[in-house]
Coordinates of C-alpha atoms in Angstrom, one line a residue:
M23 CA 111.6 147.2 169.7
S24 CA 108.4 146.7 167.7
K25 CA 106.0 144.0 168.9
I26 CA 104.2 143.8 165.6
K27 CA 104.6 140.4 163.8
P28 CA 106.0 140.5 160.2
S29 CA 103.6 140.1 157.4
K30 CA 103.3 136.7 155.8
G31 CA 102.8 137.6 152.2
A32 CA 104.0 136.1 149.0
P33 CA 107.6 136.8 147.9
Y34 CA 106.3 138.3 144.6
A35 CA 103.1 138.8 142.6
R36 CA 102.0 138.3 139.0
I37 CA 99.0 138.6 136.7
L38 CA 97.3 135.3 136.6
G39 CA 94.3 136.0 134.4
V40 CA 92.8 138.7 132.2
G41 CA 89.3 139.4 130.9
G42 CA 87.6 142.1 128.9
Y43 CA 84.2 143.4 127.9
R44 CA 83.3 145.6 125.0
P45 CA 79.8 147.0 124.6
V46 CA 77.6 145.5 121.9
R47 CA 77.1 148.7 119.9
V48 CA 80.0 149.5 117.5
V49 CA 80.1 153.1 116.5
P50 CA 82.0 154.0 113.3
N51 CA 83.4 157.4 112.5
E52 CA 80.4 158.1 110.3
V53 CA 78.2 158.5 113.4
I54 CA 80.7 161.0 114.9
L55 CA 80.6 163.0 111.7
E56 CA 76.9 163.7 112.2
T57 CA 77.8 166.3 114.9
I58 CA 81.3 167.6 114.0
D59 CA 82.7 169.1 110.9
S60 CA 85.4 166.6 110.0
S61 CA 86.0 163.5 107.9
D62 CA 86.7 159.8 108.3
E63 CA 90.2 160.3 106.8
W64 CA 91.0 163.1 109.2
I65 CA 89.9 161.1 112.2
R66 CA 92.0 158.1 111.1
S67 CA 95.0 160.1 110.3
R68 CA 95.0 162.0 113.6
S69 CA 94.1 159.2 115.9
G70 CA 94.1 155.9 114.1
I71 CA 90.5 155.3 115.3
E72 CA 88.1 153.6 113.0
T73 CA 85.4 152.5 115.4
R74 CA 84.6 152.5 119.1
H75 CA 82.1 150.8 121.4
W76 CA 79.3 152.7 123.3
A77 CA 77.4 151.2 126.1
N78 CA 73.6 150.9 126.3
D79 CA 71.5 151.5 129.4
E80 CA 72.1 147.9 130.7
E81 CA 75.9 148.1 130.1
T82 CA 76.6 150.0 133.3
V83 CA 80.0 150.5 134.9
A84 CA 79.2 147.7 137.3
A85 CA 77.7 145.3 134.7
M86 CA 80.7 145.7 132.3
S87 CA 83.1 145.2 135.2
I88 CA 81.3 142.0 136.3
E89 CA 81.5 140.5 132.8
A90 CA 85.2 141.3 132.4
S91 CA 86.0 140.1 136.0
G92 CA 84.2 136.8 135.5
K93 CA 86.4 136.1 132.5
A94 CA 89.6 137.1 134.4
I95 CA 88.7 134.9 137.4
A96 CA 88.1 132.0 135.1
D97 CA 91.3 132.6 133.2
A98 CA 93.2 132.7 136.5
G99 CA 91.7 129.3 137.5
I100 CA 90.4 130.4 140.8
S101 CA 87.0 131.1 142.4
A102 CA 85.5 134.4 143.3
E103 CA 85.5 133.4 147.0
Q104 CA 89.3 133.5 146.9
I105 CA 89.4 137.2 145.9
G106 CA 90.6 139.2 148.8
G107 CA 90.6 142.6 147.2
V108 CA 88.7 144.5 144.4
I109 CA 90.2 147.7 143.0
V110 CA 88.3 149.6 140.4
S111 CA 89.8 152.5 138.5
T112 CA 87.2 154.7 136.8
V113 CA 86.2 158.3 136.3
S114 CA 82.8 157.6 134.9
H115 CA 80.9 156.1 137.9
F116 CA 78.6 158.9 138.8
K117 CA 77.8 158.0 142.3
Q118 CA 80.3 159.6 144.7
T119 CA 79.5 156.9 147.2
P120 CA 79.4 154.0 147.8
A121 CA 82.3 152.8 145.7
V122 CA 81.2 150.7 142.7
A123 CA 83.8 148.2 143.7
T124 CA 81.7 147.1 146.7
E125 CA 78.8 146.3 144.4
I126 CA 81.0 144.4 142.0
A127 CA 82.7 142.4 144.9
D128 CA 79.2 141.4 146.2
K129 CA 77.7 140.4 142.8
L130 CA 80.8 138.4 141.9
G131 CA 80.4 136.3 145.1
T132 CA 83.6 137.3 146.9
E133 CA 83.5 136.7 150.7
G134 CA 83.6 140.3 151.8
A135 CA 86.6 141.3 149.9
A136 CA 88.2 144.7 150.5
A137 CA 86.8 146.9 147.8
F138 CA 87.5 150.5 146.7
D139 CA 87.6 152.8 143.7
I140 CA 90.5 154.9 142.6
S141 CA 90.5 157.9 140.2
A142 CA 93.8 158.1 138.2
G143 CA 92.4 158.6 134.7
C144 CA 94.2 156.7 132.0
A145 CA 97.0 155.7 134.4
G146 CA 94.5 154.1 136.7
F147 CA 95.2 150.5 135.7
G148 CA 98.9 150.9 136.5
Y149 CA 98.0 152.5 139.9
G150 CA 95.6 149.6 140.7
L151 CA 98.1 147.0 139.6
T152 CA 100.8 148.5 141.9
L153 CA 98.4 148.5 144.8
A154 CA 97.4 144.9 144.2
K155 CA 101.0 143.8 144.1
G156 CA 101.6 145.5 147.4
M157 CA 98.6 143.9 149.0
I158 CA 99.8 140.4 148.0
V159 CA 103.4 140.8 149.0
E160 CA 102.3 142.5 152.3
G161 CA 100.0 139.6 152.9
S162 CA 96.6 141.4 153.2
A163 CA 95.2 139.4 150.3
E164 CA 96.1 136.3 148.3
Y165 CA 94.3 137.3 145.1
V166 CA 93.3 140.8 144.1
L167 CA 91.0 141.8 141.2
V168 CA 92.1 145.0 139.4
I169 CA 89.5 146.5 137.1
G170 CA 89.7 149.4 134.6
V171 CA 86.3 150.5 133.4
E172 CA 84.8 153.5 131.7
R173 CA 81.6 154.8 130.1
L174 CA 83.2 157.8 128.5
S175 CA 80.4 158.2 126.1
D176 CA 78.6 159.8 129.1
L177 CA 81.3 162.4 129.3
T178 CA 81.8 163.1 125.6
D179 CA 80.8 166.4 124.0
L180 CA 79.7 165.2 120.6
E181 CA 80.1 168.8 119.3
D182 CA 83.7 169.1 120.4
R183 CA 85.7 168.6 117.3
A184 CA 88.9 167.9 119.3
T185 CA 87.5 165.1 121.4
A186 CA 84.2 163.8 120.0
F187 CA 85.9 161.0 118.1
L188 CA 88.3 159.8 120.8
F189 CA 86.4 158.1 123.5
G190 CA 84.9 154.6 123.9
D191 CA 83.4 152.4 126.6
G192 CA 84.5 149.1 128.1
A193 CA 86.0 147.2 131.0
G194 CA 89.2 145.2 131.4
A195 CA 90.2 143.2 134.5
V196 CA 93.1 141.2 135.7
V197 CA 93.6 138.8 138.7
V198 CA 96.8 139.4 140.5
G199 CA 98.1 136.6 142.8
P200 CA 101.2 135.2 144.4
S201 CA 104.4 134.3 142.4
P202 CA 107.6 132.5 143.3
E203 CA 109.6 134.8 141.0
P204 CA 109.4 138.5 140.0
A205 CA 106.6 139.0 137.4
I206 CA 105.5 142.6 138.0
G207 CA 108.4 145.0 138.0
P208 CA 108.9 148.2 140.0
T209 CA 106.4 150.9 139.1
V210 CA 107.6 154.2 137.8
W211 CA 104.7 156.6 138.5
G212 CA 104.0 160.2 139.4
S213 CA 102.1 163.3 138.6
E214 CA 102.5 166.7 137.1
G215 CA 99.7 168.8 138.6
D216 CA 100.9 172.0 137.0
K217 CA 99.6 170.5 133.7
S218 CA 96.2 169.6 135.0
E219 CA 94.4 172.0 132.8
T220 CA 95.4 170.1 129.6
I221 CA 92.9 167.3 130.3
K222 CA 90.0 168.1 132.5
Q223 CA 86.2 168.0 133.1
T224 CA 84.7 171.1 131.5
V225 CA 82.9 172.3 134.7
P226 CA 82.3 170.9 138.2
W227 CA 79.1 169.0 138.8
T228 CA 77.9 171.7 141.1
D229 CA 77.9 174.3 138.2
Y230 CA 75.5 172.0 136.3
R231 CA 73.4 171.4 139.4
D232 CA 73.1 175.0 140.2
G233 CA 72.1 176.0 136.7
E234 CA 75.3 178.0 136.0
V235 CA 75.8 176.0 132.8
A236 CA 73.2 174.3 130.7
K237 CA 75.5 171.7 129.2
F238 CA 76.3 168.5 131.0
P239 CA 80.0 168.3 132.0
A240 CA 82.3 166.6 129.5
I241 CA 86.0 165.8 129.1
T242 CA 88.1 168.3 127.2
Q243 CA 91.8 168.4 126.4
E244 CA 94.5 170.5 124.7
G245 CA 95.4 168.1 122.1
Q246 CA 98.8 169.4 121.0
A247 CA 100.0 169.9 124.6
V248 CA 99.0 166.4 125.6
F249 CA 100.6 164.9 122.4
R250 CA 103.9 166.6 123.1
W251 CA 103.9 165.5 126.8
A252 CA 103.0 162.0 126.0
V253 CA 105.5 161.5 123.2
F254 CA 108.5 163.1 124.9
E255 CA 108.0 162.7 128.6
M256 CA 106.3 159.3 128.7
A257 CA 108.9 157.7 126.5
K258 CA 111.4 158.7 129.3
V259 CA 109.1 157.1 131.9
A260 CA 108.8 154.0 129.8
Q261 CA 112.6 153.7 129.6
Q262 CA 112.9 154.2 133.4
A263 CA 110.5 151.3 133.9
L264 CA 112.7 149.1 131.7
D265 CA 115.7 150.2 133.6
A266 CA 114.0 149.6 137.0
A267 CA 113.1 146.0 135.8
G268 CA 116.7 145.5 134.8
I269 CA 116.0 144.8 131.1
S270 CA 116.5 146.5 127.8
S271 CA 114.1 147.0 124.9
D272 CA 115.7 143.9 123.2
D273 CA 114.4 141.8 126.1
L274 CA 110.8 142.9 125.5
D275 CA 108.2 140.8 123.7
V276 CA 105.2 143.1 123.9
F277 CA 104.5 146.9 124.3
I278 CA 101.1 147.8 125.7
P279 CA 100.8 151.6 126.0
H280 CA 97.6 153.4 126.9
Q281 CA 95.4 153.4 123.8
A282 CA 95.0 157.1 123.5
N283 CA 96.1 157.8 120.0
E284 CA 97.9 155.7 117.4
R285 CA 100.2 158.6 116.5
I286 CA 101.4 158.8 120.1
I287 CA 101.9 155.0 120.1
D288 CA 104.0 155.2 116.9
S289 CA 106.1 158.1 118.2
M290 CA 106.8 156.3 121.5
V291 CA 107.9 153.2 119.6
K292 CA 110.3 155.3 117.5
T293 CA 111.6 157.2 120.5
L294 CA 112.2 154.0 122.5
K295 CA 113.8 152.4 119.4
L296 CA 111.8 149.2 120.0
P297 CA 113.1 146.3 117.9
E298 CA 110.9 144.9 115.1
H299 CA 110.2 141.7 117.0
V300 CA 108.3 143.6 119.7
T301 CA 104.5 143.3 119.3
V302 CA 102.8 146.6 119.8
A303 CA 99.2 146.9 121.0
R304 CA 97.0 148.9 118.6
D305 CA 93.6 148.2 120.1
V306 CA 92.8 151.9 119.8
R307 CA 91.8 151.4 116.1
T308 CA 88.6 149.5 117.0
T309 CA 88.1 150.3 120.7
G310 CA 89.0 154.0 120.9
N311 CA 90.3 155.6 124.1
T312 CA 88.8 153.8 127.0
S313 CA 91.0 155.5 129.7
A314 CA 91.6 153.1 132.6
A315 CA 90.2 150.2 130.6
S316 CA 92.5 150.5 127.7
I317 CA 95.6 148.6 128.8
P318 CA 93.8 145.5 130.2
L319 CA 91.5 145.5 127.1
A320 CA 94.5 145.6 124.8
M321 CA 96.3 142.9 126.8
E322 CA 93.2 140.6 126.6
R323 CA 92.9 141.1 122.8
L324 CA 96.6 140.4 122.1
L325 CA 96.4 137.2 124.1
A326 CA 93.1 136.1 122.5
T327 CA 94.4 136.7 119.0
G328 CA 97.7 135.0 119.6
E329 CA 99.7 138.1 118.9
A330 CA 101.1 137.7 122.4
K331 CA 101.5 134.6 124.5
S332 CA 101.6 133.5 128.1
G333 CA 105.0 134.2 129.6
D334 CA 105.8 137.1 127.3
T335 CA 107.6 140.1 128.8
A336 CA 105.5 143.2 128.3
L337 CA 106.0 146.9 129.0
V338 CA 102.8 148.7 130.1
I339 CA 102.4 152.4 130.5
G340 CA 99.4 154.6 131.2
F341 CA 99.2 158.3 131.2
G342 CA 96.5 161.0 131.3
A343 CA 94.4 163.5 133.3
G344 CA 96.2 164.9 136.3
L345 CA 98.6 164.7 134.6
V346 CA 99.5 161.3 136.0
Y347 CA 101.4 158.3 134.7
A348 CA 102.4 154.8 135.7
A349 CA 104.7 152.3 133.9
T350 CA 106.0 148.8 134.7
V351 CA 107.2 145.6 133.1
V352 CA 105.0 142.5 133.6
T353 CA 105.0 138.8 132.6
L354 CA 101.8 138.1 130.7
P355 CA 99.4 135.5 132.1

């Protein structure tokens, strides 16, 4: 018989606050067209993107995260000292170690919070949210900060016609804390590593270091293959998340998919047969694809504009490089 005492965590967890940060510089499609042979009409029709934000030298991964996190902590009505965990999802922090989460935890003023980075691409926010929920229910932290942050402009090949217009920078954060009732549903997540070549870094860092390639590594993707996978397979995952939460699409108030491409969003809405009353996040139009940051940034904007409100039931789903995915149903803060 085990002598280990049971954990004293909360019965459930919920999102208590949300915050976002978008870099000051707004980049219209016209700037992208300086380096690729395309048109504003083509970019809008293929992706829905009109503008995106690109970070300056001062808007580092850590700096953007701190700005977004401060807003989320204030929105949650707690202090930084109460944060027991900081989880950062990013693929664009270029120091292998230490984790940028440790710097963020320190500068926010947490009292030695557990802090670590995860790499799960565009599904990273969902992965982090699931880990935070587990920490709270298990009892290892009362409040956990989950951050999705990217400076994808650093990993964009401006001469690649297939991807140059897609990516943006920014940070989104949420505070997850205890709840007396279910407010973050079961997560449906997974990976399909046999499709890892469809979204990838062009070459390893070592190839650039050793002079085997002259061009800095960038993110590339097979657009049509990713589109088909996202539309058909991720709609199934989204439905599984609804089923796991015990609700139907009629019970939804809001749909917040990863802001990869508006055509993908439209196709998922159609495949899921979402009712007209469901508010659909379309932050991609002015923010672009910010990978791990896209869901919390879209959530923050919907709440700030009043398109969504506190207590709404939202389906969130992220999907991307790996290929990986994560979907769950949440109650909005």
